[in-house]
Amino acid sequence: MLDIIVLGAAAGGGFPQWNSNAAACNRARAQDPKAPARTQASLAVSGDGVHWYILNASPDLRTQINQTPALHPKTGLRSTPISGVVLTSGEIDTITGLLTLREKQAFALYAAQPVLAQLDANPIFEALDRSLVSRHSMALGQPLALTPAGFSITPFAVPGKVPLYAEQGANPAEIKMDGEFIGLDISDGQRHALFIPGCAMMTDTLAQKINGVDLVFFDGTLWTDDEMVSAGLGAKTGKRMGHMSVADTPDGTLATFAPLHVGRKIFIHINNSNPILISDSPERQAVEQAGWEVAFDGMRVTL
């Protein structure tokens, strides 16, 4: 069994974003039921319903834990069912929540070696007592059994770019597939779910990895590549930020997934500018007609 809880479904900044006066954010702020608020992207996964692993520690992690009864302390004065945290990148939206877990609580931390190096280079993360929080490097393609939670994860390379704070050189936004940016294959030995919250482009290798899986949570950051520029919300395109866009053709998500066979497809890491967040938008109708779901905080999927 795989028990998966969406702790947060939004991209960086959440929905509504704190400084956004855009119409969609104002609908969420007004508690419009067709524009429900969402925190920043993270999953909780368990294979036994008792021991849980957090996939990406978002800046909203404290709120997410408090809103999720499965993650509440169950024994003693200080305890947690959270056995560990797994990171898919070194982005601010992925690692900041680690600082929420600094209260002398033992758990395991897993990431690719370049991400661990980013953490090692920043002394603020020494707030996580290394005698309690063990750091483990994950190797691409090597299954890692998460015991006693009852499932395994296998990291695989995904096209992406280095975090904004680490950009440098003549081509700071270069798209790479060198293992710093990863996806996770989550399996109980029979069923497979993929977690790919960020992806810069579809490749033949990635398409083969996705084809035939039971479930995929996939990068839904933007509807179109120039979405934020056209709306006057920012100067960067999706490609500059290292994200595919949902509706672009022929290289957008809907188009590249069309020939693939996937049991269940769910968009996650959705920017506040993306109209698929709004349930009465034509864009939401389009993705649902294409067989996709849009993640929301508290969404629970069992395989």
CSV table of N, CA and C in Angstrom, one decimal, residues 9-12 41 93 181 196-200 218-225 227-228 237-239 241-246 253 267-277:
chain,number,residue,atom,x,y,z
A,9,ALA,N,0.0,22.2,-2.4
A,9,ALA,CA,0.0,22.0,-3.9
A,9,ALA,C,0.5,23.1,-4.7
A,10,ALA,N,0.8,24.3,-4.0
A,10,ALA,CA,1.1,25.5,-4.8
A,10,ALA,C,2.6,25.6,-5.0
A,11,ALA,N,3.0,26.4,-5.9
A,11,ALA,CA,4.4,26.7,-6.2
A,11,ALA,C,4.9,27.8,-5.1
A,12,GLY,N,6.1,28.2,-5.3
A,12,GLY,CA,6.7,29.2,-4.4
A,12,GLY,C,5.8,30.4,-4.2
A,41,ALA,N,4.4,23.4,-2.2
A,41,ALA,CA,4.3,22.0,-2.6
A,41,ALA,C,5.1,21.0,-1.7
A,93,ASP,N,12.1,26.8,-1.8
A,93,ASP,CA,10.8,26.3,-1.6
A,93,ASP,C,10.8,24.8,-1.1
A,181,PHE,N,18.8,17.9,-9.8
A,181,PHE,CA,17.4,18.1,-9.8
A,181,PHE,C,16.8,16.7,-10.1
A,196,ILE,N,7.3,14.4,-9.4
A,196,ILE,CA,8.2,15.3,-10.2
A,196,ILE,C,7.6,16.7,-10.1
A,197,PRO,N,7.9,17.4,-9.0
A,197,PRO,CA,7.4,18.7,-8.8
A,197,PRO,C,8.0,19.8,-9.6
A,198,GLY,N,9.1,19.5,-10.3
A,198,GLY,CA,9.7,20.5,-11.2
A,198,GLY,C,10.4,19.8,-12.3
A,199,CYS,N,10.1,20.3,-13.5
A,199,CYS,CA,10.7,19.7,-14.7
A,199,CYS,C,10.8,20.7,-15.8
A,200,ALA,N,12.0,20.8,-16.4
A,200,ALA,CA,12.3,21.9,-17.4
A,200,ALA,C,11.8,21.5,-18.8
A,218,PHE,N,3.0,15.8,-11.1
A,218,PHE,CA,3.8,16.4,-12.1
A,218,PHE,C,3.8,18.0,-12.0
A,219,ASP,N,4.9,18.6,-12.3
A,219,ASP,CA,5.0,20.0,-12.4
A,219,ASP,C,3.9,20.7,-13.1
A,220,GLY,N,3.1,21.5,-12.4
A,220,GLY,CA,2.1,22.3,-13.0
A,220,GLY,C,2.2,23.8,-12.9
A,221,THR,N,3.5,24.2,-12.8
A,221,THR,CA,3.8,25.6,-12.4
A,221,THR,C,3.0,26.6,-13.2
A,222,LEU,N,3.1,26.6,-14.5
A,222,LEU,CA,2.5,27.7,-15.3
A,222,LEU,C,1.6,27.1,-16.4
A,223,TRP,N,0.6,27.8,-16.8
A,223,TRP,CA,-0.2,27.4,-17.9
A,223,TRP,C,0.5,27.6,-19.2
A,224,THR,N,1.1,28.8,-19.4
A,224,THR,CA,1.9,29.1,-20.6
A,224,THR,C,3.2,29.7,-20.2
A,225,ASP,N,4.2,29.5,-21.1
A,225,ASP,CA,5.5,29.9,-20.8
A,225,ASP,C,5.6,31.4,-20.4
A,227,GLU,N,3.3,33.4,-19.2
A,227,GLU,CA,2.2,33.7,-18.4
A,227,GLU,C,2.4,34.9,-17.5
A,228,MET,N,3.5,34.8,-16.7
A,228,MET,CA,3.8,35.9,-15.7
A,228,MET,C,4.2,37.2,-16.4
A,237,THR,N,10.2,33.9,-17.9
A,237,THR,CA,9.4,32.9,-18.5
A,237,THR,C,9.5,31.6,-17.7
A,238,GLY,N,8.6,30.7,-18.0
A,238,GLY,CA,8.7,29.4,-17.4
A,238,GLY,C,10.0,28.7,-17.7
A,239,LYS,N,10.5,28.8,-18.9
A,239,LYS,CA,11.7,28.2,-19.3
A,239,LYS,C,12.9,28.8,-18.5
A,241,MET,N,12.8,29.9,-15.6
A,241,MET,CA,12.7,29.4,-14.2
A,241,MET,C,12.9,27.9,-14.1
A,242,GLY,N,13.1,27.2,-15.3
A,242,GLY,CA,13.3,25.8,-15.3
A,242,GLY,C,12.0,24.9,-15.2
A,243,HIS,N,10.9,25.4,-15.8
A,243,HIS,CA,9.7,24.7,-15.7
A,243,HIS,C,9.0,24.6,-17.1
A,244,MET,N,8.5,23.4,-17.4
A,244,MET,CA,7.6,23.2,-18.5
A,244,MET,C,6.3,24.0,-18.2
A,245,SER,N,5.6,24.2,-19.3
A,245,SER,CA,4.2,24.8,-19.1
A,245,SER,C,3.2,23.8,-19.5
A,246,VAL,N,2.0,23.9,-18.9
A,246,VAL,CA,0.9,23.0,-19.2
A,246,VAL,C,0.4,23.0,-20.6
A,253,THR,N,3.1,20.2,-21.2
A,253,THR,CA,2.8,18.9,-20.5
A,253,THR,C,1.6,18.2,-21.1
A,267,PHE,N,-1.6,17.4,-11.3
A,267,PHE,CA,-0.7,18.6,-11.3
A,267,PHE,C,-0.4,19.0,-9.8
A,268,ILE,N,0.9,19.3,-9.6
A,268,ILE,CA,1.3,19.9,-8.3
A,268,ILE,C,2.3,21.0,-8.5
A,269,HIS,N,2.6,21.8,-7.5
A,269,HIS,CA,3.6,22.9,-7.7
A,269,HIS,C,3.0,23.9,-8.7
A,270,ILE,N,1.8,24.4,-8.4
A,270,ILE,CA,1.1,25.3,-9.3
A,270,ILE,C,1.2,26.7,-8.9
A,271,ASN,N,1.7,27.6,-9.8
A,271,ASN,CA,1.9,29.0,-9.4
A,271,ASN,C,0.6,29.7,-9.3
A,272,ASN,N,0.6,30.7,-8.5
A,272,ASN,CA,-0.6,31.5,-8.2
A,272,ASN,C,-1.2,32.2,-9.4
A,273,SER,N,-0.4,32.3,-10.5
A,273,SER,CA,-0.9,32.9,-11.7
A,273,SER,C,-1.5,31.9,-12.7
A,274,ASN,N,-1.5,30.6,-12.4
A,274,ASN,CA,-2.0,29.6,-13.2
A,274,ASN,C,-3.5,29.4,-13.0
A,275,PRO,N,-4.3,29.6,-14.1
A,275,PRO,CA,-5.7,29.6,-13.9
A,275,PRO,C,-6.3,28.2,-13.6
A,276,ILE,N,-5.5,27.1,-13.7
A,276,ILE,CA,-6.0,25.8,-13.4
A,276,ILE,C,-6.3,25.7,-11.9
A,277,LEU,N,-5.8,26.7,-11.1
A,277,LEU,CA,-6.2,26.7,-9.7
A,277,LEU,C,-7.6,27.0,-9.4
